[in-house]
PDB file of C-alpha atoms in Angstrom:
ATOM      1  CA  UNK D 236      36.037   6.502  30.732  1.00 63.00           C
ATOM      2  CA  UNK D 237      39.163   5.834  32.781  1.00 65.00           C
ATOM      3  CA  UNK D 238      38.633   2.218  33.968  1.00 69.00           C
ATOM      4  CA  UNK D 239      38.214  -0.811  31.827  1.00 85.00           C
ATOM      5  CA  UNK D 240      34.733  -2.309  31.882  1.00 90.00           C
ATOM      6  CA  UNK D 241      34.526  -5.379  34.184  1.00 91.00           C
ATOM      7  CA  UNK D 242      32.539  -8.408  33.223  1.00 91.00           C
ATOM      8  CA  UNK D 243      30.072  -7.676  36.124  1.00 92.00           C
ATOM      9  CA  UNK D 244      29.523  -4.196  34.804  1.00 93.00           C
ATOM     10  CA  UNK D 245      29.055  -5.145  31.268  1.00 93.00           C
ATOM     11  CA  UNK D 246      26.424  -7.919  32.284  1.00 94.00           C
ATOM     12  CA  UNK D 247      24.630  -5.329  34.477  1.00 95.00           C
ATOM     13  CA  UNK D 248      24.613  -2.759  31.606  1.00 94.00           C
ATOM     14  CA  UNK D 249      23.343  -5.383  29.150  1.00 93.00           C
ATOM     15  CA  UNK D 250      20.492  -6.055  31.467  1.00 93.00           C
ATOM     16  CA  UNK D 251      19.693  -2.316  31.782  1.00 92.00           C
ATOM     17  CA  UNK D 252      19.709  -1.775  28.094  1.00 92.00           C
ATOM     18  CA  UNK D 253      17.471  -4.765  27.395  1.00 91.00           C
ATOM     19  CA  UNK D 254      15.034  -3.729  30.177  1.00 89.00           C
ATOM     20  CA  UNK D 255      14.985  -0.110  28.908  1.00 86.00           C
ATOM     21  CA  UNK D 256      14.594  -0.581  25.204  1.00 86.00           C
ATOM     22  CA  UNK D 257      14.831  -4.275  24.337  1.00 87.00           C
ATOM     23  CA  UNK D 258      18.146  -4.206  22.686  1.00 85.00           C
ATOM     24  CA  UNK D 259      20.076  -7.280  23.427  1.00 86.00           C
ATOM     25  CA  UNK D 260      23.909  -6.575  23.360  1.00 88.00           C
ATOM     26  CA  UNK D 261      26.004  -9.520  22.241  1.00 85.00           C
ATOM     27  CA  UNK D 262      29.010 -10.735  24.013  1.00 85.00           C
ATOM     28  CA  UNK D 263      32.339  -8.782  23.671  1.00 85.00           C
ATOM     29  CA  UNK D 264      30.779  -5.583  22.711  1.00 87.00           C
ATOM     30  CA  UNK D 265      32.590  -3.567  25.477  1.00 90.00           C
ATOM     31  CA  UNK D 266      34.423  -1.436  22.868  1.00 88.00           C
ATOM     32  CA  UNK D 267      31.081  -0.271  21.429  1.00 88.00           C
ATOM     33  CA  UNK D 268      29.742   0.638  24.841  1.00 93.00           C
ATOM     34  CA  UNK D 269      33.040   2.631  25.586  1.00 92.00           C
ATOM     35  CA  UNK D 270      33.017   4.437  22.348  1.00 90.00           C
ATOM     36  CA  UNK D 271      29.330   5.438  22.590  1.00 90.00           C
ATOM     37  CA  UNK D 272      29.257   6.348  26.402  1.00 93.00           C
ATOM     38  CA  UNK D 273      32.724   8.033  26.685  1.00 92.00           C
ATOM     39  CA  UNK D 274      31.336  11.531  26.215  1.00 92.00           C
ATOM     40  CA  UNK D 275      28.409  10.974  28.592  1.00 93.00           C
ATOM     41  CA  UNK D 276      30.685   9.779  31.377  1.00 93.00           C
ATOM     42  CA  UNK D 277      32.955  12.799  30.780  1.00 92.00           C
ATOM     43  CA  UNK D 278      30.167  15.218  30.828  1.00 92.00           C
ATOM     44  CA  UNK D 279      28.713  13.725  34.176  1.00 91.00           C
ATOM     45  CA  UNK D 280      32.192  13.294  35.870  1.00 91.00           C
ATOM     46  CA  UNK D 281      31.887   9.548  35.960  1.00 91.00           C
ATOM     47  CA  UNK D 282      34.943   7.412  35.899  1.00 91.00           C
ATOM     48  CA  UNK D 283      33.424   3.977  35.099  1.00 92.00           C
ATOM     49  CA  UNK D 284      30.469   2.121  33.608  1.00 93.00           C
ATOM     50  CA  UNK D 285      29.717   0.943  37.214  1.00 92.00           C
ATOM     51  CA  UNK D 286      29.328   4.637  38.365  1.00 93.00           C
ATOM     52  CA  UNK D 287      27.116   5.333  35.502  1.00 93.00           C
ATOM     53  CA  UNK D 288      24.743   2.346  36.368  1.00 93.00           C
ATOM     54  CA  UNK D 289      24.804   3.529  40.081  1.00 92.00           C
ATOM     55  CA  UNK D 290      23.696   6.993  38.932  1.00 92.00           C
ATOM     56  CA  UNK D 291      21.003   5.490  36.664  1.00 90.00           C
ATOM     57  CA  UNK D 292      19.739   3.336  39.596  1.00 87.00           C
ATOM     58  CA  UNK D 293      19.429   6.329  41.927  1.00 85.00           C
ATOM     59  CA  UNK D 294      18.126   8.913  39.461  1.00 74.00           C
ATOM     60  CA  UNK D 295      16.021   6.596  37.102  1.00 64.00           C
ATOM     61  CA  UNK D 296      13.640   9.480  36.079  1.00 61.00           C
ATOM     62  CA  UNK D 297      16.356  11.825  35.133  1.00 70.00           C
ATOM     63  CA  UNK D 298      17.289  12.681  31.493  1.00 85.00           C
ATOM     64  CA  UNK D 299      20.386  10.568  31.959  1.00 90.00           C
ATOM     65  CA  UNK D 300      18.573   7.380  31.089  1.00 89.00           C
ATOM     66  CA  UNK D 301      17.196   8.813  27.836  1.00 87.00           C
ATOM     67  CA  UNK D 302      20.627  10.135  26.898  1.00 90.00           C
ATOM     68  CA  UNK D 303      22.258   6.706  27.421  1.00 91.00           C
ATOM     69  CA  UNK D 304      19.512   5.035  25.402  1.00 89.00           C
ATOM     70  CA  UNK D 305      19.944   7.580  22.694  1.00 86.00           C
ATOM     71  CA  UNK D 306      23.657   7.056  22.553  1.00 88.00           C
ATOM     72  CA  UNK D 307      23.236   3.180  22.235  1.00 88.00           C
ATOM     73  CA  UNK D 308      20.483   3.162  19.646  1.00 81.00           C
ATOM     74  CA  UNK D 309      21.504   5.809  17.300  1.00 68.00           C
ATOM     75  CA  UNK D 310      22.660   4.372  14.011  1.00 71.00           C
ATOM     76  CA  UNK D 311      23.710   5.765  10.593  1.00 68.00           C
ATOM     77  CA  UNK D 312      21.395   4.948   7.790  1.00 83.00           C
ATOM     78  CA  UNK D 313      21.060   5.329   4.086  1.00 91.00           C
ATOM     79  CA  UNK D 314      18.768   6.433   1.330  1.00 95.00           C
ATOM     80  CA  UNK D 315      16.767   3.675  -0.308  1.00 94.00           C
ATOM     81  CA  UNK D 316      18.675   0.989   1.980  1.00 91.00           C
ATOM     82  CA  UNK D 317      18.668  -2.397   0.347  1.00 89.00           C
ATOM     83  CA  UNK D 318      16.686  -1.154  -2.541  1.00 90.00           C
ATOM     84  CA  UNK D 319      14.343  -4.156  -2.893  1.00 93.00           C
ATOM     85  CA  UNK D 320      11.729  -2.855  -0.369  1.00 95.00           C
ATOM     86  CA  UNK D 321      11.399   0.457  -2.377  1.00 97.00           C
ATOM     87  CA  UNK D 322      11.223  -1.323  -5.701  1.00 96.00           C
ATOM     88  CA  UNK D 323       8.390  -3.802  -4.217  1.00 97.00           C
ATOM     89  CA  UNK D 324       6.653  -0.503  -2.909  1.00 97.00           C
ATOM     90  CA  UNK D 325       6.772   1.157  -6.257  1.00 96.00           C
ATOM     91  CA  UNK D 326       5.946  -1.809  -8.540  1.00 96.00           C
ATOM     92  CA  UNK D 327       3.644  -3.862  -6.424  1.00 97.00           C
ATOM     93  CA  UNK D 328       2.239  -2.201  -3.270  1.00 97.00           C
ATOM     94  CA  UNK D 329       1.323   1.195  -4.491  1.00 97.00           C
ATOM     95  CA  UNK D 330      -0.377  -0.121  -7.640  1.00 95.00           C
ATOM     96  CA  UNK D 331      -2.234  -2.552  -5.540  1.00 95.00           C
ATOM     97  CA  UNK D 332      -3.283   0.045  -3.038  1.00 94.00           C
ATOM     98  CA  UNK D 333      -4.284   2.444  -5.847  1.00 93.00           C
ATOM     99  CA  UNK D 334      -6.906  -0.121  -6.929  1.00 90.00           C
ATOM    100  CA  UNK D 335      -8.458  -0.337  -3.565  1.00 85.00           C
ATOM    101  CA  UNK D 336     -11.478   1.800  -3.176  1.00 73.00           C
ATOM    102  CA  UNK D 337     -11.110   3.623   0.150  1.00 78.00           C
ATOM    103  CA  UNK D 338     -11.983   7.134   1.327  1.00 81.00           C
ATOM    104  CA  UNK D 339      -9.239   6.788   4.012  1.00 90.00           C
ATOM    105  CA  UNK D 340      -5.669   8.026   3.381  1.00 94.00           C
ATOM    106  CA  UNK D 341      -3.096   5.348   2.637  1.00 96.00           C
ATOM    107  CA  UNK D 342      -1.099   5.049   5.753  1.00 98.00           C
ATOM    108  CA  UNK D 343       2.634   3.828   5.954  1.00 98.00           C
ATOM    109  CA  UNK D 344       4.545   3.338   9.175  1.00 98.00           C
ATOM    110  CA  UNK D 345       8.303   3.580   9.145  1.00 98.00           C
ATOM    111  CA  UNK D 346       9.393   2.015  12.423  1.00 96.00           C
ATOM    112  CA  UNK D 347      12.937   2.918  13.843  1.00 93.00           C
ATOM    113  CA  UNK D 348      13.246   5.581  11.249  1.00 95.00           C
ATOM    114  CA  UNK D 349      16.628   7.069  12.616  1.00 93.00           C
ATOM    115  CA  UNK D 350      17.398  10.411  10.918  1.00 94.00           C
ATOM    116  CA  UNK D 351      14.572  10.182   8.379  1.00 96.00           C
ATOM    117  CA  UNK D 352      16.170   8.687   5.217  1.00 97.00           C
ATOM    118  CA  UNK D 353      13.747   5.775   5.185  1.00 97.00           C
ATOM    119  CA  UNK D 354      10.452   7.721   5.378  1.00 98.00           C
ATOM    120  CA  UNK D 355      11.661  10.387   3.115  1.00 98.00           C
ATOM    121  CA  UNK D 356      12.732   7.591   0.674  1.00 98.00           C
ATOM    122  CA  UNK D 357       9.212   6.301   0.868  1.00 98.00           C
ATOM    123  CA  UNK D 358       7.833   9.809   0.121  1.00 98.00           C
ATOM    124  CA  UNK D 359      10.006   9.998  -2.922  1.00 98.00           C
ATOM    125  CA  UNK D 360       8.568   6.781  -4.251  1.00 98.00           C
ATOM    126  CA  UNK D 361       5.126   7.945  -3.652  1.00 97.00           C
ATOM    127  CA  UNK D 362       5.867  11.125  -5.384  1.00 97.00           C
ATOM    128  CA  UNK D 363       7.317   9.443  -8.435  1.00 97.00           C
ATOM    129  CA  UNK D 364       4.324   7.053  -8.591  1.00 96.00           C
ATOM    130  CA  UNK D 365       1.976   9.940  -8.598  1.00 94.00           C
ATOM    131  CA  UNK D 366       3.925  11.638 -11.440  1.00 94.00           C
ATOM    132  CA  UNK D 367       3.742   8.485 -13.494  1.00 93.00           C
ATOM    133  CA  UNK D 368       0.056   7.792 -12.606  1.00 92.00           C
ATOM    134  CA  UNK D 369      -1.693  11.099 -11.830  1.00 91.00           C
ATOM    135  CA  UNK D 370      -4.924  10.857  -9.873  1.00 85.00           C
ATOM    136  CA  UNK D 371      -4.484   7.105  -9.216  1.00 87.00           C
ATOM    137  CA  UNK D 372      -3.297   7.217  -5.580  1.00 90.00           C
ATOM    138  CA  UNK D 373      -5.252   8.549  -2.730  1.00 87.00           C
ATOM    139  CA  UNK D 374      -3.816  10.759   0.042  1.00 94.00           C
ATOM    140  CA  UNK D 375      -0.693   9.190   1.654  1.00 96.00           C
ATOM    141  CA  UNK D 376       0.389   9.749   5.167  1.00 97.00           C
ATOM    142  CA  UNK D 377       3.663   8.386   6.443  1.00 98.00           C
ATOM    143  CA  UNK D 378       4.285   8.000  10.259  1.00 98.00           C
ATOM    144  CA  UNK D 379       7.911   7.606  11.266  1.00 98.00           C
ATOM    145  CA  UNK D 380       8.927   6.570  14.731  1.00 97.00           C
ATOM    146  CA  UNK D 381      12.099   6.260  16.706  1.00 94.00           C
ATOM    147  CA  UNK D 382      13.136   5.922  20.313  1.00 91.00           C
ATOM    148  CA  UNK D 383      15.792   8.615  20.093  1.00 89.00           C
ATOM    149  CA  UNK D 384      14.877  12.266  20.408  1.00 89.00           C
ATOM    150  CA  UNK D 385      18.063  13.555  18.841  1.00 88.00           C
ATOM    151  CA  UNK D 386      17.629  11.542  15.560  1.00 91.00           C
ATOM    152  CA  UNK D 387      13.981  12.636  15.394  1.00 95.00           C
ATOM    153  CA  UNK D 388      15.152  16.320  15.521  1.00 94.00           C
ATOM    154  CA  UNK D 389      17.347  15.740  12.639  1.00 93.00           C
ATOM    155  CA  UNK D 390      14.566  14.008  10.723  1.00 96.00           C
ATOM    156  CA  UNK D 391      12.146  16.794  11.331  1.00 97.00           C
ATOM    157  CA  UNK D 392      14.403  19.427  10.125  1.00 96.00           C
ATOM    158  CA  UNK D 393      14.902  17.418   6.868  1.00 96.00           C
ATOM    159  CA  UNK D 394      18.193  19.041   6.206  1.00 96.00           C
ATOM    160  CA  UNK D 395      21.295  17.039   5.552  1.00 95.00           C
ATOM    161  CA  UNK D 396      25.053  17.437   4.834  1.00 93.00           C
ATOM    162  CA  UNK D 397      26.450  16.492   1.522  1.00 89.00           C
ATOM    163  CA  UNK D 398      28.014  13.415   2.992  1.00 86.00           C
ATOM    164  CA  UNK D 399      24.699  12.108   4.165  1.00 90.00           C
ATOM    165  CA  UNK D 400      23.067  12.980   0.887  1.00 92.00           C
ATOM    166  CA  UNK D 401      25.618  10.918  -1.022  1.00 87.00           C
ATOM    167  CA  UNK D 402      24.753   7.708   0.981  1.00 89.00           C
ATOM    168  CA  UNK D 403      22.340   5.978  -1.522  1.00 91.00           C
ATOM    169  CA  UNK D 404      20.678   9.037  -3.019  1.00 93.00           C
ATOM    170  CA  UNK D 405      21.012   9.447  -6.797  1.00 94.00           C
ATOM    171  CA  UNK D 406      21.859  12.859  -8.236  1.00 94.00           C
ATOM    172  CA  UNK D 407      18.586  12.942 -10.091  1.00 95.00           C
ATOM    173  CA  UNK D 408      16.612  12.426  -6.967  1.00 97.00           C
ATOM    174  CA  UNK D 409      18.780  14.912  -5.186  1.00 96.00           C
ATOM    175  CA  UNK D 410      17.824  17.587  -7.823  1.00 95.00           C
ATOM    176  CA  UNK D 411      14.187  16.666  -7.765  1.00 97.00           C
ATOM    177  CA  UNK D 412      13.548  16.465  -4.111  1.00 97.00           C
ATOM    178  CA  UNK D 413      16.042  18.826  -2.398  1.00 97.00           C
ATOM    179  CA  UNK D 414      17.110  22.396  -2.507  1.00 96.00           C
ATOM    180  CA  UNK D 415      20.410  23.867  -1.359  1.00 95.00           C
ATOM    181  CA  UNK D 416      20.256  25.275   2.122  1.00 93.00           C
ATOM    182  CA  UNK D 417      21.967  28.451   3.317  1.00 88.00           C
ATOM    183  CA  UNK D 418      24.729  26.594   5.362  1.00 84.00           C
ATOM    184  CA  UNK D 419      25.867  24.386   2.594  1.00 87.00           C
ATOM    185  CA  UNK D 420      23.481  21.446   3.265  1.00 92.00           C
ATOM    186  CA  UNK D 421      20.478  20.199   1.357  1.00 96.00           C
ATOM    187  CA  UNK D 422      16.798  20.651   2.468  1.00 97.00           C
ATOM    188  CA  UNK D 423      13.973  18.193   1.694  1.00 97.00           C
ATOM    189  CA  UNK D 424      11.311  19.874  -0.421  1.00 97.00           C
ATOM    190  CA  UNK D 425       8.047  20.749   1.370  1.00 96.00           C
ATOM    191  CA  UNK D 426       5.802  18.361  -0.692  1.00 94.00           C
ATOM    192  CA  UNK D 427       7.689  15.451   0.820  1.00 96.00           C
ATOM    193  CA  UNK D 428       8.198  16.868   4.271  1.00 96.00           C
ATOM    194  CA  UNK D 429       4.499  17.492   4.718  1.00 96.00           C
ATOM    195  CA  UNK D 430       3.862  13.895   3.952  1.00 97.00           C
ATOM    196  CA  UNK D 431       5.730  12.578   6.990  1.00 98.00           C
ATOM    197  CA  UNK D 432       4.858  12.869  10.642  1.00 98.00           C
ATOM    198  CA  UNK D 433       7.689  11.982  13.195  1.00 98.00           C
ATOM    199  CA  UNK D 434       6.871  10.598  16.610  1.00 97.00           C
ATOM    200  CA  UNK D 435       8.866   9.335  19.601  1.00 94.00           C
ATOM    201  CA  UNK D 436       8.170   5.700  20.169  1.00 94.00           C
ATOM    202  CA  UNK D 437       9.691   2.780  22.117  1.00 91.00           C
ATOM    203  CA  UNK D 438       8.718  -0.456  20.305  1.00 93.00           C
ATOM    204  CA  UNK D 439       8.390  -2.229  23.594  1.00 88.00           C
ATOM    205  CA  UNK D 440       5.536   0.030  24.532  1.00 86.00           C
ATOM    206  CA  UNK D 441       1.905   0.140  23.610  1.00 84.00           C
ATOM    207  CA  UNK D 442       1.209   1.555  20.080  1.00 87.00           C
ATOM    208  CA  UNK D 443      -1.188   4.481  19.925  1.00 89.00           C
ATOM    209  CA  UNK D 444      -0.634   5.232  16.246  1.00 95.00           C
ATOM    210  CA  UNK D 445      -3.876   3.956  14.493  1.00 95.00           C
ATOM    211  CA  UNK D 446      -4.146   1.452  11.653  1.00 97.00           C
ATOM    212  CA  UNK D 447      -1.676   1.170   8.769  1.00 98.00           C
ATOM    213  CA  UNK D 448      -1.778  -0.359   5.247  1.00 97.00           C
ATOM    214  CA  UNK D 449       2.026  -0.901   5.065  1.00 98.00           C
ATOM    215  CA  UNK D 450       4.526  -1.240   7.985  1.00 98.00           C
ATOM    216  CA  UNK D 451       8.281  -1.043   7.333  1.00 97.00           C
ATOM    217  CA  UNK D 452      10.251  -2.437  10.265  1.00 96.00           C
ATOM    218  CA  UNK D 453      13.789  -3.081   8.892  1.00 94.00           C
ATOM    219  CA  UNK D 454      17.148  -3.762  10.452  1.00 88.00           C
ATOM    220  CA  UNK D 455      15.944  -3.307  14.036  1.00 89.00           C
ATOM    221  CA  UNK D 456      14.481  -6.608  15.098  1.00 90.00           C
ATOM    222  CA  UNK D 457      17.925  -8.230  14.908  1.00 86.00           C
ATOM    223  CA  UNK D 458      18.686  -6.362  18.114  1.00 85.00           C
ATOM    224  CA  UNK D 459      15.904  -7.965  20.130  1.00 89.00           C
ATOM    225  CA  UNK D 460      15.467 -11.428  21.920  1.00 88.00           C
ATOM    226  CA  UNK D 461      13.266 -13.890  20.203  1.00 89.00           C
ATOM    227  CA  UNK D 462      10.595 -13.421  22.777  1.00 90.00           C
ATOM    228  CA  UNK D 463      10.518  -9.510  22.299  1.00 90.00           C
ATOM    229  CA  UNK D 464      10.672  -9.891  18.576  1.00 92.00           C
ATOM    230  CA  UNK D 465       7.655 -12.107  18.502  1.00 92.00           C
ATOM    231  CA  UNK D 466       5.736  -9.657  20.844  1.00 92.00           C
ATOM    232  CA  UNK D 467       6.647  -6.614  18.504  1.00 94.00           C
ATOM    233  CA  UNK D 468       5.548  -8.518  15.418  1.00 95.00           C
ATOM    234  CA  UNK D 469       2.300  -9.507  17.169  1.00 95.00           C
ATOM    235  CA  UNK D 470       1.432  -5.875  17.950  1.00 95.00           C
ATOM    236  CA  UNK D 471       2.498  -4.714  14.572  1.00 96.00           C
ATOM    237  CA  UNK D 472      -0.035  -7.249  13.087  1.00 97.00           C
ATOM    238  CA  UNK D 473      -2.856  -5.654  15.275  1.00 96.00           C
ATOM    239  CA  UNK D 474      -1.747  -2.267  13.824  1.00 97.00           C
ATOM    240  CA  UNK D 475      -2.138  -3.395  10.126  1.00 97.00           C
ATOM    241  CA  UNK D 476      -5.474  -3.014   8.266  1.00 96.00           C
ATOM    242  CA  UNK D 477      -6.919  -6.180   6.752  1.00 95.00           C
ATOM    243  CA  UNK D 478      -4.650  -7.261   3.878  1.00 94.00           C
ATOM    244  CA  UNK D 479      -1.933  -4.891   5.025  1.00 97.00           C
ATOM    245  CA  UNK D 480       1.790  -5.661   4.442  1.00 98.00           C
ATOM    246  CA  UNK D 481       4.822  -5.925   6.753  1.00 98.00           C
ATOM    247  CA  UNK D 482       8.337  -5.394   5.276  1.00 97.00           C
ATOM    248  CA  UNK D 483      11.300  -6.597   7.337  1.00 96.00           C
ATOM    249  CA  UNK D 484      15.005  -6.160   6.674  1.00 91.00           C
ATOM    250  CA  UNK D 485      17.019  -8.365   4.304  1.00 85.00           C
ATOM    251  CA  UNK D 486      18.504 -10.345   7.051  1.00 84.00           C
ATOM    252  CA  UNK D 487      15.436 -10.651   9.250  1.00 88.00           C
ATOM    253  CA  UNK D 488      12.419 -13.101   9.095  1.00 84.00           C
ATOM    254  CA  UNK D 489       9.302 -13.934  10.990  1.00 86.00           C
ATOM    255  CA  UNK D 490      10.531 -17.254  12.410  1.00 75.00           C
ATOM    256  CA  UNK D 491       6.948 -18.491  12.838  1.00 80.00           C
ATOM    257  CA  UNK D 492       3.740 -16.650  13.351  1.00 90.00           C
ATOM    258  CA  UNK D 493       2.051 -18.490  10.459  1.00 89.00           C
ATOM    259  CA  UNK D 494      -1.344 -17.822  11.944  1.00 93.00           C
ATOM    260  CA  UNK D 495      -0.660 -14.005  11.675  1.00 96.00           C
ATOM    261  CA  UNK D 496       1.125 -13.531   8.428  1.00 96.00           C
ATOM    262  CA  UNK D 497       1.465 -15.191   5.126  1.00 95.00           C
ATOM    263  CA  UNK D 498       4.717 -14.928   3.056  1.00 94.00           C
ATOM    264  CA  UNK D 499       4.673 -13.147  -0.319  1.00 95.00           C
ATOM    265  CA  UNK D 500       7.574 -13.816  -2.666  1.00 94.00           C
ATOM    266  CA  UNK D 501       8.468 -10.688  -4.897  1.00 94.00           C
ATOM    267  CA  UNK D 502      11.373 -12.078  -6.824  1.00 88.00           C
ATOM    268  CA  UNK D 503      13.591 -10.734  -5.422  1.00 89.00           C
ATOM    269  CA  UNK D 504      12.563  -9.954  -1.958  1.00 91.00           C
ATOM    270  CA  UNK D 505       9.971 -11.265   0.504  1.00 94.00           C
ATOM    271  CA  UNK D 506       7.213  -9.330   2.335  1.00 96.00           C
ATOM    272  CA  UNK D 507       4.427 -10.464   4.568  1.00 97.00           C
ATOM    273  CA  UNK D 508       0.661 -10.004   4.257  1.00 97.00           C
ATOM    274  CA  UNK D 509      -1.614  -9.865   7.230  1.00 97.00           C
ATOM    275  CA  UNK D 510      -3.952 -12.809   7.524  1.00 94.00           C
TER     276      UNK D 510
END
C-alpha cells in the first residue's frame, strides 16, 4: 500500500466491513487495516485502499470480497482461553446434561471458532469427563463455525505447529490428545476430530444449524454494534433447546434481553440459561 489511508477511505472501508460481516472498526485503526490488507493490495496491483474499495464495488461477487473479510476477521486464539468456561463446562454443564434423559445427542456450538482451538478444547473436556464417569454422557456433537475459509481449513486439518500448541495447552493434554506429525507439528487424535464438524457461517445470516444445548460465543460480540449484537443473541436464543446455556466472553455481557435469558452465577464466571 503506497498511499496513506485518507479519512474518507477509512470511513468507506468501515462501512463496507460492517455491512459485509458486522464488524465495527473503531477510530484510528488505520494501522490495522494497512497491515492486514497490504499483501492483498500488492497481489492485485492496487496502490491504495480507495482503489481496493472501487474494485470491490465493481466486482462484488468476486473472491476478493471474501479474501478481504478473511484478512480482517482472522485472529489468533488459545487453547482453553480464559479457563473459566471450560471449568464450568466440566464441573456444572456436563454433569447436568448427563442427568437429563434424552435420546438425542448433546449438541454444542462453538461460534467464531477460528483455527479450532476452542471446539477441540471442548472435545478434550468431554473426553476427560467420559474417562472420569464412563457411560454417563450420551453422544456429543460439536458444531464449530467461522466466517473465514482459511481458518476453517486449518481447523479441519487439526494439525498445529509447536508454537500454537504451546499457547494454553498443558504438556499432559498434549500427550493425551495429540500425536506427532511427519512435518514436525502435532495432530489432534481421531476420537476428538470426529466429534467436531466445521462449517462456514456469517453470524449476520440466518442459522440453519439445528438446535443446541450449549452455545459458546466468546470474544466476538465485542466487534459488533449494539443493534447487531442484540440480533445475534436473539437468534442464538432461538437456536438453543429449552434450558440450554449461552456462554459469552469474559468482557462480554447481554446488556438486556431479560425476557430471553437468565443469568447464572458460577463463582467465578457467569453463564446464561435460556428462559
